[in-house]
Every structure is written in C-alpha cells, then in structure tokens.
Coordinates of C-alpha atoms in Angstrom, one line a residue:
X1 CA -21.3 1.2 -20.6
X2 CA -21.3 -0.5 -17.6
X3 CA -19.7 -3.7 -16.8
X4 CA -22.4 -6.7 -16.4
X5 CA -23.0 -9.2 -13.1
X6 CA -23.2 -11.6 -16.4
X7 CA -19.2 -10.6 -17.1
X8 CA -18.1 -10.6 -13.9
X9 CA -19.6 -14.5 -13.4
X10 CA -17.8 -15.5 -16.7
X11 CA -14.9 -13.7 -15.0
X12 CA -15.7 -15.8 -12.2
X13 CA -15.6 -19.1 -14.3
X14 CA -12.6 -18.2 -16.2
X15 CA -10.6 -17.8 -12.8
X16 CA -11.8 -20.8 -10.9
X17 CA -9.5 -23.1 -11.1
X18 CA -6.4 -20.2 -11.8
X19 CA -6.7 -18.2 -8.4
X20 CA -8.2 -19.2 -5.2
X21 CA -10.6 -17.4 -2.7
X22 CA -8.4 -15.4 -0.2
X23 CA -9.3 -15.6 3.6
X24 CA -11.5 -13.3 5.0
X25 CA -10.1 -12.8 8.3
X26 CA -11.7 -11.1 11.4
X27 CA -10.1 -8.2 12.8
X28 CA -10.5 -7.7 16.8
X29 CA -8.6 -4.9 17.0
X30 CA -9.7 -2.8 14.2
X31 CA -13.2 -4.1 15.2
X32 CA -13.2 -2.6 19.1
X33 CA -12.0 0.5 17.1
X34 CA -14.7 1.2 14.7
X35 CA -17.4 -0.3 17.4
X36 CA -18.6 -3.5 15.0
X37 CA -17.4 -5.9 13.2
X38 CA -14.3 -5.9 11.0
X39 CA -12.8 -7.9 8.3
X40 CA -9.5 -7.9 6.6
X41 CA -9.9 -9.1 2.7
X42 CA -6.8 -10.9 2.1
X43 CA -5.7 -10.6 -1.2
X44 CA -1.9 -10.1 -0.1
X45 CA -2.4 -14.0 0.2
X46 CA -3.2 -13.8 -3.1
X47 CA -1.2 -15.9 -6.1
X48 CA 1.9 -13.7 -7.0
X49 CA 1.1 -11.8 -3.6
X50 CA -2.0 -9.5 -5.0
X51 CA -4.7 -9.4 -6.7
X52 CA -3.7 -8.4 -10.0
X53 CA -3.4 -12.3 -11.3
X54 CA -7.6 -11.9 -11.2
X55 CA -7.6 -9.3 -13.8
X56 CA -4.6 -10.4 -16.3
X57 CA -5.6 -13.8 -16.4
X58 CA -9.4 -12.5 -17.4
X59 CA -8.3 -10.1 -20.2
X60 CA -5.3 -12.5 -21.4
X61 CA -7.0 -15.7 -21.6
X62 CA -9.3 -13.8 -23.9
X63 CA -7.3 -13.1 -26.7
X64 CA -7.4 -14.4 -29.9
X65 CA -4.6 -16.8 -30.9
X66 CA -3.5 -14.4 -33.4
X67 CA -3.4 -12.1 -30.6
X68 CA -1.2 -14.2 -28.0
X69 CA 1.1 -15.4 -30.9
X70 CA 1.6 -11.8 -30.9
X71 CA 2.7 -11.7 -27.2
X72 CA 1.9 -9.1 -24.9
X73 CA 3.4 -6.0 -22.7
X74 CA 2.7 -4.6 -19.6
X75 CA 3.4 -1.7 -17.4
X76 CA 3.9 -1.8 -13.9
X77 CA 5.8 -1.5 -10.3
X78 CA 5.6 -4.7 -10.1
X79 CA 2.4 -6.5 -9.1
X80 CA 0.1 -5.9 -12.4
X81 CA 3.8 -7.3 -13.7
X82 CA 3.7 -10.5 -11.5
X83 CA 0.5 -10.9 -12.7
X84 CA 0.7 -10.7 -16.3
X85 CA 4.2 -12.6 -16.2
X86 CA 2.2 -15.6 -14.2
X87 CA -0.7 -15.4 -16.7
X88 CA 1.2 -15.7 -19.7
X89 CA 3.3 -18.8 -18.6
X90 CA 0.1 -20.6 -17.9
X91 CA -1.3 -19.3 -21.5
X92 CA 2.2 -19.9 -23.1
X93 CA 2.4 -16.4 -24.1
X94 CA 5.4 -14.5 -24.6
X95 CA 5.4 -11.3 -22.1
X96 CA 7.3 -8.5 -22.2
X97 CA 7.2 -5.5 -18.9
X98 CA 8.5 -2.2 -18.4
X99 CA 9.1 -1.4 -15.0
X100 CA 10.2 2.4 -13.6
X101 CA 13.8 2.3 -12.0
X102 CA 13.6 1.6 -8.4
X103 CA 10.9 -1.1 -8.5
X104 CA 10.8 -3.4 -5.5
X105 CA 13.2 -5.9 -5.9
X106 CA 11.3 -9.2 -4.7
X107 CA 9.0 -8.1 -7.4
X108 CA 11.2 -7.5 -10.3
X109 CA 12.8 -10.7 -9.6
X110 CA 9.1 -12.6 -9.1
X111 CA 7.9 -11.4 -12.2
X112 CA 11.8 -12.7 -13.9
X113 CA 11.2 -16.1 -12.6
X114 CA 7.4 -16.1 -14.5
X115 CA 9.3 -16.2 -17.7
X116 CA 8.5 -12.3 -18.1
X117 CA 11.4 -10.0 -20.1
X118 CA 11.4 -6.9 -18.2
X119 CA 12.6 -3.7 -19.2
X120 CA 13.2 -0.5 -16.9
X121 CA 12.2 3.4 -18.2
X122 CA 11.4 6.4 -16.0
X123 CA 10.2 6.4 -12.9
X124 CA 6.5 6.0 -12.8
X125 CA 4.1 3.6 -13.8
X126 CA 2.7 6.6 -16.2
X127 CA 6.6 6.9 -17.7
X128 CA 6.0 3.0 -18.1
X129 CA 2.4 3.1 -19.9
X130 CA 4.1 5.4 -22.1
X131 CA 6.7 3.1 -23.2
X132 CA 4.4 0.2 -23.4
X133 CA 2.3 1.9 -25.8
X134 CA 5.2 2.6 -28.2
X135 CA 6.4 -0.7 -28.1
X136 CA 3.0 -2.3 -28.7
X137 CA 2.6 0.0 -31.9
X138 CA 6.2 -0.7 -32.9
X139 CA 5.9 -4.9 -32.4
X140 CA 2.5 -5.8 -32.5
X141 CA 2.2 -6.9 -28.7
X142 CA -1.0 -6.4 -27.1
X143 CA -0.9 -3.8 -24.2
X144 CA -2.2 -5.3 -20.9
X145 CA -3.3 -2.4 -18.9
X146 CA -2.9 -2.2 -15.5
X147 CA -6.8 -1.1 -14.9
X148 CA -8.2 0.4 -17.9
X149 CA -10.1 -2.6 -19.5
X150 CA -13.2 -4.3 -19.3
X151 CA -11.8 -7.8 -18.7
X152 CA -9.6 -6.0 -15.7
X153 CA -12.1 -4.5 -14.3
X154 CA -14.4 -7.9 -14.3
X155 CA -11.3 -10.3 -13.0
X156 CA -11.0 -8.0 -10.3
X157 CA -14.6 -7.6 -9.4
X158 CA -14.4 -11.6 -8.3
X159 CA -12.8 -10.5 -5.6
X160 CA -16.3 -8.3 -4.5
X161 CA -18.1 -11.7 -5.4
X162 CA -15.7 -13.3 -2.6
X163 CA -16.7 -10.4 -0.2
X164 CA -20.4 -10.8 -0.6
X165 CA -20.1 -14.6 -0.4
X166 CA -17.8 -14.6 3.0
X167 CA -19.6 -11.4 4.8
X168 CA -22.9 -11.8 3.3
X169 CA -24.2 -8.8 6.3
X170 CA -21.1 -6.3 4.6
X171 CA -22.3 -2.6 4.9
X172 CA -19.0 -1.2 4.0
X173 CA -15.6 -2.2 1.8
X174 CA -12.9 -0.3 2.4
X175 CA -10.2 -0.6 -1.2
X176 CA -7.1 0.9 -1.9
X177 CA -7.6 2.7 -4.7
X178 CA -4.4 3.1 -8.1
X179 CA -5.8 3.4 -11.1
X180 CA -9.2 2.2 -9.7
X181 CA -9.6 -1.4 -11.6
X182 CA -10.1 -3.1 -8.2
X183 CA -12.5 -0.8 -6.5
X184 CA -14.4 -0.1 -9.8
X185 CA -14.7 -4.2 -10.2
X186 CA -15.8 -5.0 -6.7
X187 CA -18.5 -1.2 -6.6
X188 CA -19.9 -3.3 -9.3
X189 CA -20.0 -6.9 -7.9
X190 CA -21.3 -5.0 -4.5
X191 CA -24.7 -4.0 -6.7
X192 CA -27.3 -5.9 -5.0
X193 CA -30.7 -5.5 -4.7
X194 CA -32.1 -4.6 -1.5
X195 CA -28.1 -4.4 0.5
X196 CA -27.1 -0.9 0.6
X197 CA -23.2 -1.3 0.7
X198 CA -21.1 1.6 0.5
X199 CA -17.7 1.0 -1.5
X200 CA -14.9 3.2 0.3
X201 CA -11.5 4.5 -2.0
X202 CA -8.4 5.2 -0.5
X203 CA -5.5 6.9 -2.2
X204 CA -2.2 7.8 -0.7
X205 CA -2.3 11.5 -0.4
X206 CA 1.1 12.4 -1.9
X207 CA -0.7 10.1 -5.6
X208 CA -4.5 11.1 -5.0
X209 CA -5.4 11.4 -8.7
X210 CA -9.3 10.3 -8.0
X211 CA -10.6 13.1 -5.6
X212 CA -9.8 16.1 -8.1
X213 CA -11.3 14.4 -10.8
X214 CA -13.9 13.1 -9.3
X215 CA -15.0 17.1 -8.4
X216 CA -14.0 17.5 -12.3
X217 CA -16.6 14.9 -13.9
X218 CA -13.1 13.6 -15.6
X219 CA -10.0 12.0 -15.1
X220 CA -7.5 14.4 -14.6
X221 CA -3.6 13.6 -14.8
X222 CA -1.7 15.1 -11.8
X223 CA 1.8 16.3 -12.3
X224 CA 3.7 15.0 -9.7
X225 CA 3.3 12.1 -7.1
X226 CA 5.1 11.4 -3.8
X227 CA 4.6 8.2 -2.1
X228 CA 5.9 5.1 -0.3
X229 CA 3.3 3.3 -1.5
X230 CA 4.1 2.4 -5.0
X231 CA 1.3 0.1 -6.0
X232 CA -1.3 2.5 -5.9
X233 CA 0.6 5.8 -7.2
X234 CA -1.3 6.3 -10.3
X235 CA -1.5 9.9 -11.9
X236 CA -4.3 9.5 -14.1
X237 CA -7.5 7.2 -13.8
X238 CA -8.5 4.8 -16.3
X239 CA -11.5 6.0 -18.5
X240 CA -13.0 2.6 -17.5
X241 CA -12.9 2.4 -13.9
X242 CA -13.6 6.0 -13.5
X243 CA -17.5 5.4 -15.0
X244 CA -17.5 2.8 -12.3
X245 CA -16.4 4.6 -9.8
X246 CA -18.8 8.0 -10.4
X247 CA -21.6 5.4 -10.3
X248 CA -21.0 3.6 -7.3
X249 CA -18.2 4.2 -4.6
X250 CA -19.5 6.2 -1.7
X251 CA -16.1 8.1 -1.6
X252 CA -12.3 8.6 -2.2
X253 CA -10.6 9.6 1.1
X254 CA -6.6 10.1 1.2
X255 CA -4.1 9.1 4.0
X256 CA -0.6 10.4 4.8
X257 CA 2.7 8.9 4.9
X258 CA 3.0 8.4 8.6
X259 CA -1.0 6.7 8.5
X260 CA 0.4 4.5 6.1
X261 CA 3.5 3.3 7.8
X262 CA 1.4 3.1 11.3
X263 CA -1.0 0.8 9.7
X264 CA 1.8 -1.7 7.9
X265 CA 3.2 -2.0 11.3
X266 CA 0.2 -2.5 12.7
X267 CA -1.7 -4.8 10.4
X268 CA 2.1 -6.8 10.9
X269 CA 2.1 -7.1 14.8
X270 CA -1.5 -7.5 15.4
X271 CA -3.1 -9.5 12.0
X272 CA 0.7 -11.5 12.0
X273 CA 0.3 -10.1 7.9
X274 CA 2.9 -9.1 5.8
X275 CA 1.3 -6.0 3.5
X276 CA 2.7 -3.3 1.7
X277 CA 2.4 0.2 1.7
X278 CA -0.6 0.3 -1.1
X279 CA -2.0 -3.0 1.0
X280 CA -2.3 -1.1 4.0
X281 CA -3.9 1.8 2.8
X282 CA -7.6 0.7 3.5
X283 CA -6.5 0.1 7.3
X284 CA -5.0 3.3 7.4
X285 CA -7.9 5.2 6.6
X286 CA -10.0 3.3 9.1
X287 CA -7.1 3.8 11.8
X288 CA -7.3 7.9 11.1
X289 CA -11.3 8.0 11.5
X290 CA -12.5 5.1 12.6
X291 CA -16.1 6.4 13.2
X292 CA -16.6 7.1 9.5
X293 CA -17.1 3.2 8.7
X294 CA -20.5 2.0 9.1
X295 CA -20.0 -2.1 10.4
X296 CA -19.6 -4.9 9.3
X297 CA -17.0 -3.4 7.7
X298 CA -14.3 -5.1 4.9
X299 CA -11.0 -4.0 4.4
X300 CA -9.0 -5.2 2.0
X301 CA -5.7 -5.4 1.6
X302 CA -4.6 -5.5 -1.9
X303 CA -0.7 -6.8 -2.1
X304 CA 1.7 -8.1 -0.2
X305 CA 4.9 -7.7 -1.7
X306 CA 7.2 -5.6 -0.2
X307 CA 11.3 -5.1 -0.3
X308 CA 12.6 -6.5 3.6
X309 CA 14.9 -3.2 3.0
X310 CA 11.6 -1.2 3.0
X311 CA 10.0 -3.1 5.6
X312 CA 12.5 -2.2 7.8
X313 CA 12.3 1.4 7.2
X314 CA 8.5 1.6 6.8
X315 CA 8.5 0.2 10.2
X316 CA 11.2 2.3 11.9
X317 CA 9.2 5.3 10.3
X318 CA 5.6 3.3 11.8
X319 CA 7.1 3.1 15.4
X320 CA 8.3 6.7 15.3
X321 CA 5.2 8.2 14.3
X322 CA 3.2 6.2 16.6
X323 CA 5.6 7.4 18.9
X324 CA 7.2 4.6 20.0
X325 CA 10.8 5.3 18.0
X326 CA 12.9 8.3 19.1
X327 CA 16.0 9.9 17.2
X328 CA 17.6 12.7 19.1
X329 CA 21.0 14.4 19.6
X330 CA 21.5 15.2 23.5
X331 CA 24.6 18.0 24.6
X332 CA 26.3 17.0 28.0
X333 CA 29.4 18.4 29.5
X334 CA 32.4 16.9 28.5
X335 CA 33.4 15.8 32.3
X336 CA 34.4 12.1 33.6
X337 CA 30.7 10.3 33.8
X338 CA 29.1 12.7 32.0
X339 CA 27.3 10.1 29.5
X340 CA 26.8 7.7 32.5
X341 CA 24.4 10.1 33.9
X342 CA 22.3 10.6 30.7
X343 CA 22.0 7.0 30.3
X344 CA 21.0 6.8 34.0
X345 CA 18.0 9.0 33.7
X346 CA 17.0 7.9 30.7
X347 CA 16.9 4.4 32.2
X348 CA 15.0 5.6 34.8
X349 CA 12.1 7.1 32.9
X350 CA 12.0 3.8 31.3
X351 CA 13.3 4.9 27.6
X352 CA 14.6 1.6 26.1
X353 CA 18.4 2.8 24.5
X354 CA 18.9 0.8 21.1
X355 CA 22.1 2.6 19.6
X356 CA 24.5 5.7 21.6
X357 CA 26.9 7.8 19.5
X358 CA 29.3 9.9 20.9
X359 CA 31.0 13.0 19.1
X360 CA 33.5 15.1 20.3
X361 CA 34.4 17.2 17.4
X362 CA 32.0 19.8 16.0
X363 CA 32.1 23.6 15.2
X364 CA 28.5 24.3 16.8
X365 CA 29.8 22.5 20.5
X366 CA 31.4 24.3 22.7
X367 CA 35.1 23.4 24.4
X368 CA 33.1 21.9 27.0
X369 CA 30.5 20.0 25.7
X370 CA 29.8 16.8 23.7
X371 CA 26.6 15.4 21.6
X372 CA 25.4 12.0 21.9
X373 CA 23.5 10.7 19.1
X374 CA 20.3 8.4 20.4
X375 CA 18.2 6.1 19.5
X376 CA 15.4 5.3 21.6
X377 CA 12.5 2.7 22.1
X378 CA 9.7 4.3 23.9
X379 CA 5.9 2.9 24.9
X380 CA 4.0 5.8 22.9
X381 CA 3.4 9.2 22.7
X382 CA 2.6 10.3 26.2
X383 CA 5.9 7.8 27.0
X384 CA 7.6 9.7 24.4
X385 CA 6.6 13.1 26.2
X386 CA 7.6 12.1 29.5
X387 CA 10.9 11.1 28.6
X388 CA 11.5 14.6 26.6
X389 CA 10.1 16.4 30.0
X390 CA 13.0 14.6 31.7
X391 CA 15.5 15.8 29.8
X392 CA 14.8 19.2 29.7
X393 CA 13.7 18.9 33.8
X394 CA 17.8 17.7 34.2
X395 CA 18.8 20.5 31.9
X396 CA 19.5 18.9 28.9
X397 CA 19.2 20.6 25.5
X398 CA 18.3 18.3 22.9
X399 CA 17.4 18.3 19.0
X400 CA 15.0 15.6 17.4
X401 CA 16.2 14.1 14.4

C-alpha cells in the first residue's frame, strides 16, 4: 500500500519546527558537465549531519506513551543512530543503539552525547538489525528501523517536498540509495501531476543490494558487501521502500570505489562541502556519465559525517585516481649524486615531490643499486603519464605502488 501525499504533509507538520529546510545549492561545475542546470540537495547540512533525523523523529513522535515508556533501539553505522539518539532526547525517550565494530568515530561519539546507550556487535548494519530485533523481543523496546517503516519512509519524503518547493522546473533527482527509505520517500513526494521527474538510485557497487532484486520482483539479501561508504551498505532492502521504489524510481545505477573517492574530493574543493562516502554517491554517478541526467538536475547528498582519519585517506585515494597522487618505488645506481639526479628530472617535468625514502638494504637490489620510495603530486592523468614517460626515457625502472 502505498504511502499517501496526505502522510507525507503530516510528516511535513510533525517536522516543522524539529528540522529545518537544507540549502539547495547550485552547482557550476557539475552543471557545465551535464550541459544544464545542477543542484546539490544538502542534507549533509542537515541536524545530526543527515537526513535521518526526518524519519526517526516522524515514526518516534508517533508512539503511544506506553510505547516510548518502553524506550526504543536502533540499528545503525551511525547516522540512522544520531538520529534516533537526537529524537529521543527531544521526546524524553530512553534509546538504546547497536552499532557494528568500526563505526565512524565522530558518529559513535555524536550519537553518545544525544543521551543514546550504544552497544557494538558484528560488523554490518544487517549483524546490527539482527541484534536489535532480539533485544526488542527480550525488553519490550520498540525497533526503530533504519528504512523499513511507513513513518520513515514519509519523514524522509519531506525532503522530496523541499526539492519540488526550491527547484520547482526538477526533471531529475539523483539519491544515494541504503536500504532505500530516502529515495523511496522523496519517488513518492516527486508524484505530481503533469511534471515527469525521473527519481535516480545510486548504490555503491561493492553493497548494491537493489539492482538484483529489482530484476527479481523481491528483495534479495546479498552475502557479502565491500565498501567505503558505510551509510548506504545495506544487504537487503526494506519490504517498504522496495514497493516504492518498483513504482517509481527510473533506475538504480552503481559506482566504484575510486568514483566515490573522486567525487568526495571533488564535491570538497569545488562545493567547499564536507560529505561522506554514502553523501557523495549521487555526484559520483553523475561524474561517471554525465550525459545520462536529463537537467535541471538535483543531487542530493545525504550525510555529512565522516572520520578526519578517513577523509584523509578517501582523499589521498580521490587524488590518486584522478591521477593527481602518485606512489612509486624508483631503482638508481648506488653512486655519489645518484638521487640528486632523480629529483632533478623529476623537478623538471614538473612532478611536485611530497615524501623521498631511501633504502639500501634489500634481497631483490642488486650490489649496485638502491630504491627510493616516492610520493608524488602531479596535475592529472596526462601529467601523470608524462612524468612516467620520463622516467623510463632516463632509464629508470620503476614499480607503482
């Protein structure tokens, strides 16, 4: 049964004075890309730094008071916890989380400082779901799922109601896409007479639960997942969502690790936005085929909260597979000025030298020789080619790390 523009408005009401609209910000870059307008949805400027807040607050404020003396659990990476930990200390209800080990720090400790009791188990949000569901059978709590419920899916279809409201013209939305409570909620608040908008999923390809099941007619759980981008790696879709999404998004398209990394970067130098991995995934897509997007086109990007210690490696991984980081391991002869001269062309076809290590003592080098461990700035791949063609023009053998 599908989800009502009459629920989503009381959705709409319940939130009004709880979140607040996030910017709709144009993109010039992204927009000479695609060839028309483009718009970056926000939501990493979101309250607890996504979206989630929308849908916990919805489906908590809700309850019964029977139900929220009962108190409530969640299951999460760590921004469906945020939001649930934030929703229950402005409903006074008593919140318990379980988080898989390795969670993002900043979040663990955001969703602590909400008042939320958190408790780590596996290391999925599936191992997590698992373990909320016994303790809500063994306590009483009531389960707060991620994306799998009506109120869910309505709180975060206000954030379609945003989209129409800012970019009234929208053809396309672009949505990274978990468990599917956000796309699903704004395909449904995009249904309007008259304004054909297509609603575009994106799902990290190493956690892509939605394509195969959408070619099944039913959610299918995958058996393993693989990705950076821990906010949307889902491995089964909610029965809820996933009537939604049949109905009404256009597509599900997937991106790869280094897409995902290139777009983070660039979403951070050129937007001046801090996203993270699952965040960028919209702009990623756009960045791998451009052309596919029909303008005006939204992207949204979901969350914003992201370890510093992953930042820095997301974007050391972003510059080198944009081609603008090298790591290498260079053989010269072990002769007075012998590294000198290395640097020296290097300099000279313009490579910018960030760290030099020098080693001496190995069982693959030869008496004569020595390896120097590099670490490179270039201007892009075709920079990144040159340089490689100078080496191997001055008779340099060389591995990439």
């Amino acid at each position: 049964m599908s989800i009502s523009a009459a629920e989503i408005a009381r959705a709409a009401n319940l939130l009004h004075d709880v979140v607040a609209p996030t910017p709709l910000e144009y993109s010039r870059w992204l927009s000479d890309l695609v060839g028309g307008d483009v718009f970056l949805k926000c939501e990493n400027l979101q309250r607890t730094g996504s979206f989630k807040l929308r849908g916990a607050y919805v489906r908590m404020a809700r309850l019964s008071k029977k139900e929220r003396a009962r108190g409530v659990v969640a299951a999460s990476a760590g921004n469906h916890a945020q939001g649930v930990a934030l929703a229950a200390q402005l409903l006074g209800i008593k919140a318990t989380v379980f988080m898989p080990y390795g969670a993002p720090i900043p979040k663990e400790k955001a969703t602590r400082a909400y008042g939320a009791d958190i408790r780590f188990v596996g290391t999925s949000i599936d191992d997590c779901l698992s373990a909320a569901r016994a303790f809500e059978a063994e306590t009483g709590a009531i389960l707060i799922h991620p994306f799998d419920h009506r109120d869910i899916v309505a709180g975060q279809a206000t954030t379609g109601l945003e989209i129409v409201e800012q970019c009234p013209q929208v053809r396309t939305v672009v949505v990274p896409t978990g468990g599917g409570g956000l796309i699903a909620g704004i395909a449904l608040a995009m249904q309007r007479d008259g304004m054909p908008i297509e609603v575009v999923g994106v799902q990290a390809k190493g956690a892509a639960a939605y394509p195969e099941s959408l070619l099944r007619g039913e959610p299918v759980q995958l058996e393993k997942m693989a990705t950076m981008a821990d906010g949307i790696a889902v491995g089964l879709p909610g029965l809820v969502p996933f009537t939604a999404i049949q109905q009404h998004v256009s597509e599900v398209l997937t991106v790869n690790e280094d897409s995902l990394s290139q777009a983070l970067l660039l979403v951070l130098e050129r937007a001046k936005l801090v996203v993270e991995p699952a965040g960028a995934a919209a702009v990623a897509a756009v960045l791998d085929e451009p052309e596919r997007f029909k303008p005006p086109v939204v992207v949204v990007l979901s969350g914003g909260n992201i370890d510093p210690l992953l930042l820095m490696r997301v974007i050391r991984h972003g510059m080198a597979a944009a081609g603008r980081y090298m790591s290498l391991r260079v053989r010269i002869p072990d002769t007075p000025g012998g590294l000198a001269t290395l640097l020296t062309e290097l300099a000279a076809a313009d490579a910018n030298i960030i760290e030099v290590l020098h080693e001496r003592i190995s069982e693959t080098l030869n008496l004569d020789e020595v390896e120097v461990a590099l670490q490179l700035e270039t201007r892009g791949n075709e920079h990144r080619e040159r340089v490689l063609a100078s080496l191997r023009s001055n008779g340099y053998t060389y591995t990439l790390n």
